[in-house]
Coordinates of C-alpha atoms in Angstrom, one line a residue:
Chain A
M1 CA -53.1 -65.9 70.2
K2 CA -52.8 -67.4 73.7
R3 CA -55.2 -70.4 74.3
S4 CA -57.4 -70.5 77.3
L5 CA -56.2 -72.7 80.3
G6 CA -59.4 -74.4 79.9
Q7 CA -58.9 -75.1 76.2
R8 CA -55.6 -76.3 76.8
I9 CA -56.7 -79.0 79.4
W10 CA -59.3 -80.2 77.0
R11 CA -56.5 -80.7 73.9
W12 CA -54.4 -82.6 76.2
S13 CA -57.2 -84.7 78.0
I14 CA -57.8 -85.6 74.3
L15 CA -54.1 -86.6 73.4
L16 CA -53.7 -88.4 76.8
V17 CA -57.0 -90.7 76.0
V18 CA -55.9 -91.4 72.5
T19 CA -52.6 -92.0 73.5
S20 CA -53.4 -94.2 76.5
Y21 CA -56.1 -96.3 74.0
L22 CA -53.2 -96.9 71.6
A23 CA -50.4 -97.7 74.3
L24 CA -52.4 -99.5 76.6
P25 CA -52.8 -102.7 74.6
I26 CA -48.3 -102.5 73.2
V27 CA -48.0 -101.7 77.3
A28 CA -49.6 -105.1 78.4
M29 CA -47.8 -107.2 75.6
L30 CA -44.2 -105.6 77.1
D31 CA -45.7 -106.9 80.3
F32 CA -46.7 -110.3 79.3
S33 CA -44.0 -110.9 77.3
T34 CA -41.0 -110.1 79.9
K35 CA -43.1 -112.2 82.8
V36 CA -41.1 -115.4 84.0
G37 CA -43.6 -117.1 85.8
R38 CA -45.8 -115.6 88.5
S39 CA -43.5 -112.5 90.2
K40 CA -40.4 -112.5 88.3
R41 CA -39.2 -110.5 85.2
G42 CA -36.9 -111.5 82.1
L43 CA -36.1 -111.5 78.5
Y44 CA -36.8 -114.8 78.2
A45 CA -39.1 -114.6 75.7
W46 CA -37.4 -111.9 73.5
K47 CA -34.2 -114.4 74.0
A48 CA -36.0 -116.9 72.6
I49 CA -37.3 -115.4 69.1
F50 CA -34.2 -116.2 67.3
S51 CA -34.2 -119.7 68.9
Q52 CA -37.1 -121.2 66.9
P53 CA -36.1 -122.3 63.6
E54 CA -40.1 -122.1 62.3
L55 CA -40.4 -118.7 63.4
V56 CA -37.5 -117.7 61.9
G57 CA -38.2 -119.1 58.7
G58 CA -41.3 -117.7 59.1
I59 CA -40.1 -114.1 59.5
V60 CA -37.6 -114.6 56.8
T61 CA -40.9 -115.9 54.4
S62 CA -43.1 -113.1 55.2
L63 CA -40.1 -110.4 54.4
E64 CA -39.4 -112.3 51.3
L65 CA -43.2 -111.8 50.4
A66 CA -42.7 -108.7 51.4
A67 CA -40.1 -107.7 48.9
I68 CA -41.8 -109.3 46.3
V69 CA -45.0 -107.3 46.9
I70 CA -42.8 -104.0 47.1
A71 CA -41.5 -104.8 43.4
L72 CA -45.0 -105.4 42.3
L73 CA -46.3 -102.1 43.7
L74 CA -43.1 -100.2 42.1
F75 CA -43.4 -101.8 39.1
L76 CA -46.7 -102.6 38.1
V77 CA -49.4 -100.9 40.2
V78 CA -47.7 -97.7 40.9
P79 CA -46.7 -97.4 36.7
T80 CA -50.2 -98.1 36.0
V81 CA -51.9 -95.7 38.2
V82 CA -49.8 -93.0 37.4
W83 CA -50.7 -93.9 33.4
V84 CA -54.1 -94.1 34.3
H85 CA -54.4 -91.0 35.7
L86 CA -52.1 -89.1 32.9
K87 CA -53.4 -91.0 29.5
L88 CA -56.2 -92.9 29.8
P89 CA -58.5 -90.8 32.9
R90 CA -61.6 -92.6 31.5
L91 CA -60.3 -95.9 33.0
R92 CA -60.0 -94.0 36.5
R93 CA -63.2 -95.4 37.8
P94 CA -63.1 -98.6 36.7
L95 CA -59.6 -99.4 38.1
E96 CA -60.5 -98.1 40.9
L97 CA -63.4 -100.4 41.2
I98 CA -60.9 -102.7 40.6
C99 CA -58.6 -102.2 43.0
L100 CA -61.3 -101.8 45.7
L101 CA -62.6 -105.3 45.3
P102 CA -60.5 -107.0 47.3
L103 CA -61.8 -104.8 50.1
A104 CA -65.4 -106.0 49.8
I105 CA -64.5 -109.3 49.4
P106 CA -64.2 -111.8 52.7
G107 CA -60.8 -113.6 53.2
I108 CA -62.8 -117.1 53.5
V109 CA -63.8 -116.2 50.2
L110 CA -61.1 -115.5 48.4
V111 CA -59.6 -118.3 49.7
V112 CA -62.6 -120.3 48.5
G113 CA -61.8 -118.8 45.2
V114 CA -57.8 -119.2 44.8
S115 CA -57.6 -122.8 46.5
K116 CA -57.9 -124.3 43.8
I117 CA -54.9 -122.7 41.9
Y118 CA -52.9 -122.9 44.9
M119 CA -53.6 -126.5 44.5
W120 CA -52.6 -126.8 40.7
L121 CA -49.7 -124.8 41.4
S122 CA -48.9 -127.2 44.4
I123 CA -49.1 -129.9 42.3
H124 CA -47.6 -128.7 38.6
W125 CA -45.2 -126.0 39.4
T126 CA -44.0 -125.4 43.3
E127 CA -45.2 -125.6 46.9
S128 CA -43.2 -122.5 47.4
P129 CA -45.0 -119.9 50.1
L130 CA -43.8 -117.1 48.1
T131 CA -46.5 -118.3 45.5
L132 CA -48.7 -116.2 47.7
S133 CA -47.1 -112.7 47.1
A134 CA -49.9 -113.1 44.0
V135 CA -52.7 -113.1 46.4
Y136 CA -50.9 -110.6 48.6
A137 CA -50.0 -108.0 45.3
M138 CA -54.4 -108.1 45.4
L139 CA -55.1 -107.6 49.0
I140 CA -52.7 -104.4 48.7
L141 CA -54.5 -103.0 45.9
P142 CA -57.5 -100.9 47.5
Y143 CA -54.8 -99.7 50.2
T144 CA -52.4 -98.6 48.1
Y145 CA -54.4 -97.2 45.2
R146 CA -55.8 -95.0 47.4
S147 CA -53.1 -93.1 48.5
L148 CA -51.4 -93.4 45.4
S149 CA -54.8 -91.7 43.8
A150 CA -54.9 -89.2 46.5
A151 CA -51.0 -87.9 45.8
L152 CA -51.7 -87.9 42.5
F153 CA -54.5 -85.7 42.7
A154 CA -52.3 -83.1 45.1
V155 CA -49.6 -82.4 42.7
D156 CA -50.3 -81.4 38.9
V157 CA -48.2 -83.9 38.2
H158 CA -50.3 -83.8 34.0
T159 CA -47.8 -80.3 34.0
L160 CA -44.8 -81.9 35.2
A161 CA -45.3 -84.7 33.3
E162 CA -45.7 -82.5 30.1
A163 CA -42.9 -80.2 31.2
A164 CA -40.2 -83.1 31.4
R165 CA -41.2 -84.3 27.8
T166 CA -41.0 -80.5 26.6
L167 CA -37.2 -80.8 27.9
G168 CA -36.4 -83.9 26.2
A169 CA -37.6 -87.2 28.3
S170 CA -38.7 -90.3 27.9
T171 CA -41.9 -91.9 28.8
S172 CA -40.1 -93.8 31.4
R173 CA -37.9 -90.9 32.3
T174 CA -40.4 -88.6 32.8
L175 CA -42.4 -91.7 34.9
F176 CA -39.6 -92.3 37.4
Q177 CA -37.3 -89.3 37.4
I178 CA -40.6 -86.6 37.8
V179 CA -43.7 -88.5 38.3
I180 CA -42.4 -91.1 40.8
P181 CA -40.3 -88.8 43.4
T182 CA -42.7 -86.2 42.9
I183 CA -46.0 -88.9 44.5
K184 CA -43.0 -90.2 46.9
A185 CA -45.0 -89.5 49.7
G186 CA -48.3 -91.6 48.7
V187 CA -45.7 -94.3 47.0
M188 CA -43.9 -94.7 50.8
S189 CA -47.3 -95.1 52.5
A190 CA -48.4 -97.7 50.3
L191 CA -45.0 -99.4 51.0
V192 CA -45.5 -99.2 54.5
I193 CA -49.4 -100.5 54.0
S194 CA -48.0 -102.8 52.1
I195 CA -45.5 -104.5 54.0
A196 CA -47.7 -104.2 57.3
L197 CA -50.6 -105.9 55.7
V198 CA -48.0 -108.5 54.5
L199 CA -46.1 -109.5 57.8
G200 CA -49.7 -108.8 59.5
E201 CA -51.8 -111.5 57.0
Y202 CA -52.6 -114.9 58.9
T203 CA -56.3 -116.2 57.1
I204 CA -54.8 -116.6 53.8
S205 CA -51.5 -118.2 54.3
S206 CA -53.4 -120.0 57.3
L207 CA -56.0 -121.7 55.1
L208 CA -53.4 -122.3 52.2
N209 CA -51.6 -123.8 54.6
Y210 CA -47.9 -122.0 54.1
K211 CA -46.4 -121.4 57.2
T212 CA -45.5 -117.6 57.5
F213 CA -44.8 -114.9 60.5
Q214 CA -48.2 -114.7 61.2
V215 CA -48.8 -118.5 61.2
E216 CA -45.7 -119.0 62.9
I217 CA -46.5 -116.9 65.9
N218 CA -50.0 -118.8 66.3
L219 CA -48.4 -121.9 66.3
I220 CA -45.8 -121.1 69.0
G221 CA -48.8 -119.3 71.3
Q222 CA -50.5 -122.9 71.2
N223 CA -47.1 -123.5 73.2
D224 CA -45.6 -120.6 74.7
G225 CA -47.7 -117.5 75.2
T226 CA -45.0 -115.2 76.3
I227 CA -43.0 -115.5 72.8
A228 CA -45.5 -114.9 70.3
V229 CA -46.4 -112.0 72.1
A230 CA -42.7 -110.9 72.5
V231 CA -42.9 -111.4 68.5
S232 CA -46.0 -109.6 67.9
L233 CA -45.0 -106.5 69.7
A234 CA -41.5 -107.1 68.0
S235 CA -43.4 -106.9 64.3
L236 CA -45.3 -104.2 65.7
I237 CA -42.5 -101.8 66.3
F238 CA -40.6 -102.9 63.2
V239 CA -43.7 -101.7 61.4
L240 CA -44.3 -98.3 63.5
L241 CA -40.2 -97.6 62.8
L242 CA -40.6 -98.1 59.1
L243 CA -43.9 -95.5 59.6
L244 CA -41.1 -93.1 61.6
L245 CA -38.4 -93.2 58.9
M246 CA -41.0 -92.5 56.2
P247 CA -39.7 -89.4 54.1
T248 CA -41.8 -86.2 54.2
A249 CA -42.3 -83.8 51.4
K250 CA -40.4 -81.7 53.0
R251 CA -37.1 -83.9 53.0
H252 CA -34.7 -81.3 51.7
G253 CA -33.9 -79.0 54.8
K254 CA -35.6 -76.6 56.8
A255 CA -38.9 -75.9 55.6
L256 CA -38.2 -72.0 54.4
L257 CA -40.8 -69.5 54.1
D258 CA -38.2 -66.9 53.2
V259 CA -40.2 -65.6 49.5
D260 CA -39.0 -62.6 48.7
A261 CA -40.3 -59.7 47.8
E262 CA -41.0 -59.5 43.7
Chain B
M1 CA -35.3 -60.9 12.1
S2 CA -36.2 -62.6 8.0
S3 CA -36.4 -66.6 7.6
V4 CA -39.7 -68.4 8.7
A5 CA -38.5 -70.6 11.8
V6 CA -42.3 -71.7 12.2
Q7 CA -45.0 -72.6 10.1
L8 CA -48.4 -74.0 10.6
N9 CA -50.4 -75.0 7.8
D10 CA -53.9 -75.4 7.9
I11 CA -53.8 -77.4 11.4
A12 CA -57.0 -78.4 12.5
K13 CA -58.0 -80.3 15.5
S14 CA -61.7 -81.2 16.7
F15 CA -62.8 -82.6 20.3
G16 CA -66.0 -84.2 19.7
P17 CA -68.1 -81.7 18.0
V18 CA -66.3 -78.3 19.5
K19 CA -64.0 -78.0 17.0
A20 CA -60.4 -76.6 18.8
L21 CA -58.6 -75.6 15.7
A22 CA -60.4 -75.0 12.1
G23 CA -57.6 -74.5 9.5
L24 CA -54.7 -72.4 11.3
T25 CA -52.2 -71.0 9.2
L26 CA -49.7 -69.3 10.7
E27 CA -45.7 -68.1 10.1
I28 CA -43.1 -66.9 13.0
K29 CA -39.9 -65.8 11.7
E30 CA -36.5 -66.2 12.9
G31 CA -36.0 -64.3 16.0
E32 CA -39.9 -63.2 16.2
L33 CA -42.5 -63.3 19.2
V34 CA -45.4 -63.6 18.2
A35 CA -48.7 -63.7 20.5
L36 CA -51.5 -65.5 20.0
L37 CA -54.7 -63.4 21.8
G38 CA -58.3 -64.3 22.2
P39 CA -60.9 -65.7 24.0
S40 CA -61.4 -68.7 25.7
G41 CA -62.1 -71.5 23.5
C42 CA -60.4 -69.8 20.5
G43 CA -58.1 -72.5 19.9
K44 CA -54.6 -70.8 20.8
T45 CA -53.7 -73.1 23.5
T46 CA -54.5 -76.1 21.2
A47 CA -52.5 -74.6 18.8
L48 CA -49.2 -74.5 21.2
R49 CA -49.4 -77.6 22.6
A50 CA -49.8 -78.7 18.7
L51 CA -46.2 -77.1 18.1
A52 CA -45.5 -78.9 21.2
G53 CA -46.1 -82.3 20.4
L54 CA -48.1 -82.3 23.0
Q55 CA -51.5 -82.5 21.1
D56 CA -52.0 -84.4 18.0
L57 CA -54.0 -83.3 15.2
D58 CA -56.5 -84.3 13.1
R59 CA -55.5 -82.4 9.8
G60 CA -52.5 -80.0 8.6
Q61 CA -48.7 -79.7 8.9
I62 CA -45.9 -77.9 11.6
L63 CA -42.7 -77.2 10.0
V64 CA -39.8 -75.9 12.3
G65 CA -36.6 -74.5 10.7
G66 CA -38.5 -76.0 7.2
K67 CA -38.3 -79.7 8.8
D68 CA -41.3 -81.1 9.2
I69 CA -42.5 -82.0 12.8
T70 CA -46.2 -82.9 12.8
F71 CA -45.8 -86.2 13.8
Q72 CA -42.2 -86.1 15.9
A73 CA -43.0 -87.0 19.6
A74 CA -42.4 -83.6 21.8
N75 CA -39.7 -85.1 23.5
H76 CA -37.6 -84.5 20.4
R77 CA -39.1 -81.3 19.4
G78 CA -36.8 -79.4 21.0
M79 CA -39.0 -76.8 22.3
G80 CA -38.8 -74.8 25.5
M81 CA -42.5 -74.4 27.1
V82 CA -43.3 -72.0 30.2
F83 CA -46.9 -73.4 31.7
Q84 CA -49.3 -71.5 32.9
A85 CA -50.2 -73.6 36.4
Y86 CA -46.2 -73.5 38.4
S87 CA -44.4 -76.9 36.6
L88 CA -41.3 -77.2 38.4
F89 CA -40.1 -80.4 39.4
P90 CA -40.9 -79.9 43.0
H91 CA -38.0 -82.6 44.5
M92 CA -35.1 -80.4 42.8
S93 CA -33.9 -77.3 43.4
A94 CA -34.0 -74.4 41.5
Q95 CA -30.9 -75.1 39.7
E96 CA -31.1 -78.9 39.1
N97 CA -34.8 -77.8 37.4
V98 CA -32.7 -75.6 35.0
E99 CA -30.1 -78.2 34.6
Y100 CA -32.8 -81.1 33.8
G101 CA -33.1 -81.1 30.4
L102 CA -29.4 -80.4 29.8
K103 CA -28.9 -84.1 31.8
L104 CA -31.5 -85.8 28.9
K105 CA -30.0 -87.2 26.0
A106 CA -31.5 -84.5 23.7
H107 CA -29.5 -82.1 25.4
K108 CA -26.8 -83.7 27.0
V109 CA -23.7 -81.7 28.3
S110 CA -21.0 -81.9 30.6
A111 CA -21.7 -81.6 34.3
E112 CA -19.2 -78.4 34.5
D113 CA -20.9 -76.8 31.6
R114 CA -24.4 -77.8 32.9
R115 CA -23.5 -75.8 36.0
K116 CA -22.2 -72.9 34.2
K117 CA -25.2 -72.9 32.0
S118 CA -27.4 -73.0 34.7
S119 CA -25.8 -70.7 36.7
E120 CA -25.6 -67.8 33.6
L121 CA -29.5 -68.4 33.1
L122 CA -30.4 -68.0 36.5
E123 CA -28.5 -64.8 36.5
L124 CA -29.7 -63.9 33.5
V125 CA -33.3 -64.0 35.1
G126 CA -32.2 -62.4 38.3
L127 CA -32.5 -65.7 40.4
S128 CA -28.8 -66.4 41.3
T129 CA -29.3 -66.1 44.9
H130 CA -32.0 -68.8 44.6
A131 CA -30.1 -71.7 43.1
G132 CA -30.6 -73.8 45.8
H133 CA -34.1 -73.1 47.0
Y134 CA -37.0 -75.5 46.3
P135 CA -40.2 -74.3 44.5
H136 CA -42.1 -74.7 47.9
Q137 CA -39.3 -71.8 49.3
M138 CA -39.9 -69.9 46.0
S139 CA -43.3 -67.3 44.8
G140 CA -45.0 -67.9 41.8
G141 CA -43.3 -65.1 39.8
Q142 CA -40.0 -66.5 41.1
Q143 CA -41.2 -69.8 40.2
Q144 CA -42.3 -68.9 36.6
R145 CA -38.6 -67.2 36.2
V146 CA -37.1 -70.8 36.8
A147 CA -39.5 -72.0 34.3
L148 CA -38.8 -70.2 32.2
A149 CA -34.2 -70.3 32.5
R150 CA -35.2 -74.4 32.4
A151 CA -36.8 -73.6 29.3
L152 CA -34.3 -71.8 28.0
A153 CA -31.5 -73.9 29.2
I154 CA -32.2 -76.6 26.6
E155 CA -31.3 -73.6 23.8
P156 CA -34.7 -74.4 22.0
K157 CA -36.0 -74.1 18.6
V158 CA -38.9 -72.1 19.4
L159 CA -39.9 -70.6 23.2
L160 CA -43.1 -71.4 23.7
L161 CA -45.4 -69.3 26.6
D162 CA -48.4 -70.9 27.3
E163 CA -50.2 -67.8 29.6
P164 CA -46.9 -67.9 32.0
L165 CA -48.6 -64.7 33.7
S166 CA -52.2 -65.3 34.2
A167 CA -51.6 -67.1 38.0
L168 CA -49.7 -64.0 39.3
D169 CA -50.7 -60.9 40.4
A170 CA -50.6 -57.7 38.6
K171 CA -47.5 -56.1 39.5
V172 CA -45.6 -59.0 39.3
R173 CA -47.3 -59.8 36.1
I174 CA -46.2 -56.2 34.6
Q175 CA -43.0 -56.9 35.8
L176 CA -42.4 -60.1 34.6
R177 CA -43.9 -59.5 31.6
D178 CA -40.7 -57.1 30.2
E179 CA -38.4 -59.1 31.5
I180 CA -39.5 -62.0 29.4
R181 CA -39.2 -59.3 26.4
R182 CA -35.5 -58.1 27.5
I183 CA -34.4 -62.0 28.0
Q184 CA -36.0 -63.1 24.4
L185 CA -34.6 -60.2 23.0
E186 CA -31.3 -60.8 24.7
V187 CA -31.5 -64.7 23.5
G188 CA -33.0 -64.2 20.2
T189 CA -35.4 -67.1 20.5
T190 CA -38.2 -67.3 18.1
T191 CA -41.2 -67.5 20.9
L192 CA -45.0 -68.2 20.6
F193 CA -46.5 -66.7 23.6
V194 CA -50.3 -67.3 24.5
T195 CA -52.5 -64.9 26.0
H196 CA -56.1 -64.2 27.1
D197 CA -55.0 -60.6 28.0
Q198 CA -54.5 -58.3 25.5
E199 CA -52.3 -55.3 27.3
E200 CA -49.7 -58.8 27.7
A201 CA -49.9 -59.3 24.2
L202 CA -49.9 -55.5 22.6
G203 CA -47.2 -54.9 25.1
I204 CA -44.8 -58.0 24.7
A205 CA -45.0 -59.1 21.3
D206 CA -43.1 -58.3 17.9
R207 CA -46.5 -59.5 16.2
V208 CA -50.1 -60.8 17.5
G209 CA -52.3 -62.7 16.3
V210 CA -56.0 -62.7 17.3
M211 CA -58.1 -66.1 17.2
R212 CA -61.2 -66.9 16.9
D213 CA -62.9 -70.2 16.7
G214 CA -59.9 -72.1 15.6
V215 CA -58.8 -70.0 12.8
L216 CA -56.6 -66.4 12.7
Q217 CA -59.1 -63.6 12.6
Q218 CA -55.6 -61.0 11.6
I219 CA -51.8 -61.0 12.3
A220 CA -50.3 -57.3 13.0
V221 CA -47.5 -55.5 14.6
P222 CA -49.5 -54.2 17.9
Q223 CA -50.2 -50.6 16.2
E224 CA -51.8 -51.8 13.4
L225 CA -54.0 -54.2 15.0
Y226 CA -55.2 -51.4 17.5
D227 CA -55.7 -48.7 14.4
R228 CA -56.4 -50.9 11.5
P229 CA -58.6 -53.7 12.4
T230 CA -60.0 -56.0 9.4
S231 CA -63.0 -57.1 11.0
A232 CA -65.3 -56.5 13.6
F233 CA -64.4 -58.9 16.1
V234 CA -61.0 -57.8 16.1
A235 CA -61.8 -54.0 16.7
E236 CA -63.9 -54.8 19.7
F237 CA -61.6 -57.6 21.0
V238 CA -58.4 -55.5 21.1
G239 CA -58.9 -52.2 23.0
L240 CA -62.4 -50.3 23.9
T241 CA -64.8 -49.6 21.3
N242 CA -67.9 -47.5 21.0
P243 CA -70.7 -48.7 18.6
I244 CA -71.9 -45.3 17.0
R245 CA -74.7 -45.3 14.0
G246 CA -73.6 -43.5 10.9
T247 CA -74.8 -43.5 7.1
V248 CA -71.7 -44.9 4.9
S249 CA -70.9 -44.0 1.8
G250 CA -68.4 -45.6 -0.7
S251 CA -65.0 -44.9 1.3
T252 CA -66.6 -42.5 4.0
V253 CA -68.8 -42.8 7.2
S254 CA -70.4 -39.5 8.6
I255 CA -71.0 -39.6 12.1
L256 CA -71.1 -37.0 15.1
G257 CA -71.2 -34.0 12.0
S258 CA -67.5 -35.8 10.4
Q259 CA -67.0 -37.1 7.7
I260 CA -64.5 -40.2 8.3
A261 CA -62.9 -42.5 6.2
T262 CA -63.5 -46.5 6.1
L263 CA -61.6 -49.1 7.0
P264 CA -61.0 -51.9 4.5
G265 CA -63.6 -54.6 5.5
S266 CA -66.2 -52.3 6.5
V267 CA -69.6 -51.7 5.1
T268 CA -69.8 -50.1 1.8
S269 CA -73.1 -48.5 2.0
G270 CA -76.1 -47.5 4.1
E271 CA -76.4 -47.3 7.8
G272 CA -74.2 -48.9 9.7
T273 CA -72.0 -49.2 13.3
A274 CA -69.1 -47.3 13.6
L275 CA -66.5 -48.9 16.1
V276 CA -64.7 -45.4 17.6
R277 CA -62.0 -46.0 20.1
P278 CA -62.6 -43.5 23.4
E279 CA -59.2 -42.0 22.6
S280 CA -60.8 -40.6 19.0
I281 CA -63.4 -38.8 20.6
R282 CA -62.9 -35.3 21.5
V283 CA -65.3 -33.6 24.1
E284 CA -64.9 -30.3 25.0
A285 CA -66.9 -28.6 27.5
D286 CA -69.6 -25.8 25.8
P287 CA -72.7 -24.4 27.2
S288 CA -74.3 -24.8 23.9
G289 CA -73.4 -28.3 23.5
S290 CA -76.0 -31.2 22.8
A291 CA -74.0 -33.7 24.8
K292 CA -73.7 -34.3 28.6
V293 CA -71.6 -35.8 30.8
V294 CA -72.7 -38.5 32.6
T295 CA -69.8 -39.4 35.4
S296 CA -66.0 -38.7 34.9
S297 CA -63.5 -40.8 36.3
F298 CA -59.4 -39.2 37.0
L299 CA -57.2 -42.6 35.9
G300 CA -54.1 -41.2 36.6
S301 CA -52.6 -40.4 33.3
V302 CA -55.8 -40.0 31.7
C303 CA -59.5 -38.8 32.2
R304 CA -62.5 -41.3 31.3
S305 CA -65.3 -39.7 30.4
I306 CA -69.2 -41.4 29.7
V307 CA -71.1 -39.0 27.8
D308 CA -74.8 -39.3 26.6
L309 CA -75.2 -37.6 23.0
A310 CA -78.3 -36.1 21.9
D311 CA -79.9 -39.0 20.4
G312 CA -79.4 -40.7 23.4
T313 CA -76.6 -42.6 22.5
R314 CA -74.1 -43.6 25.5
I315 CA -70.6 -43.4 24.8
T316 CA -66.6 -43.5 26.5
A317 CA -64.5 -40.6 25.8
Q318 CA -60.9 -40.8 27.0
S319 CA -59.1 -37.0 27.3
A320 CA -56.2 -35.8 29.1
S321 CA -55.9 -36.2 33.1
S322 CA -56.5 -32.3 33.3
Q323 CA -60.0 -32.0 32.2
A324 CA -61.4 -34.7 35.1
S325 CA -61.9 -30.5 37.0
V326 CA -63.7 -29.8 33.8
L327 CA -65.7 -32.6 32.9
R328 CA -68.2 -32.8 35.5
A329 CA -70.9 -34.8 35.9
G330 CA -73.9 -32.5 34.0
T331 CA -71.5 -30.5 32.2
S332 CA -72.9 -30.0 28.4
V333 CA -70.3 -30.5 25.5
R334 CA -69.4 -30.5 22.7
V335 CA -68.2 -33.9 20.7
T336 CA -66.0 -34.8 17.7
L337 CA -63.7 -37.0 16.3
D338 CA -60.1 -37.1 16.2
T339 CA -59.3 -40.2 14.0
P340 CA -58.4 -40.8 10.6
A341 CA -60.7 -44.0 10.0
V342 CA -62.5 -46.6 12.0
F343 CA -64.2 -49.7 11.2
V344 CA -67.7 -49.8 10.1
K345 CA -69.8 -53.0 10.8
S346 CA -73.4 -53.9 9.6
L347 CA -76.1 -52.5 11.9

């Protein structure tokens, strides 16, 4: 059925408005980060990113934190959510509530709560910023739980797990070979959200006095705004690329609709 | 078909106040296909899941090949199962699904043997050309066939079919039902088939067990179950029946002017309700007859008529399709019985 001209104009207008709304700040950032002086253009700010040892240190720290958080997500959060979904359905509500708590508690309150623990940690064990991974693993819970839960409800994983069990699969094989690949899209979106959150987190790391990516950007921004904006844009592009690389459910070749007649 | 392959001895399971199984005892012989039939909530699926190891029991014992497996984990039981819901692993192709069980420790074989076996099984279920297809590229019937091949790949001790046809449309259901029977006879696997569809159960099984409230009411070959029910529930649940009042005296009942033998389990004296199959009622056009045809439907191979008897009882009779043109609404008819025995329940 052909759409009328009016309908097409309306649809394209909406698309244009939304795209402009999202793209304008990015274009403005690109414009600002490539400015040298008042009238010249150049890549000075972009080239300077890697000549700032503190910034590189902050990036490495944040990437290490992201890696730890991903590991915690894959080996702790995902199995827990799947296990509760499959075996302990009565705990679904309490788990959801616990997972949503970090969303309801402001960052500053969280910092006040955990600052004593971090003080004790820095005195008695380590001052490594990687200990922030514990707080970050908590911060990602509301988003990761939602995306995992939606993926689990979208497929009858219960039957799939039982089918695998009857074929001889152990619990761990059922989990890692059947259930997790089935909810891969949910796991991947949880991963991307987690990475974005860790790379973008500022409040907690700054208040706890750790030098992470965002803290370093802020510090650089106080001296040279163009470098700070270039780094911010680069991190944004990095997360966007991650989103684009996310595998979809129809990863395996073309989406055939060649259902034969019985 | 000789030795006993499966024994369920007095198995019981309750879910809160609901007794899903209340002491079910069942034996399945080697190579036999037994269907468990019953209304929703009668415990048939719970029994099947208990045999698969997916359901713990409160009481009872399960023996397979003489070995007690009551407390054995599902992944060590070697049961092949086809579920009601489509259960193919969505991230694997048809061939990978069939091969999955053969990669696992319990049934591990070499990659070459695995490929050979999966190809043979896909051929057996008529899907050799779909080996590389993913579940979302297959129809429901095709998915269930692959699920059957996957279950058979591990050479199961018992094949468990949990209403595998109920999600399919009528035509595919009949096709696949016949295919399941063909494959089961070809492979010779002992099979337990759970269904609520009596036509499916009667059409596929060597023996059919009718369940109610967690216990087996009767288990027999399909024809015996249909012709000689041992309880009113079985008579009424399997096939259609007409409740017709009659007087019982010893082992006969007097209904519609005929003396008919009563089946074991019937009431032995006084008034009772005979449960008569529509095809056991003969309806003939007769101007002096006291009964009248209300409606008559031509159903292709047979003609089904609804008839009002002189005492106001409304019955359904089934006759040859050629009678459809004779037995029109309002026609006066004579009604007689043509059955060796009927079940009579108390009023």
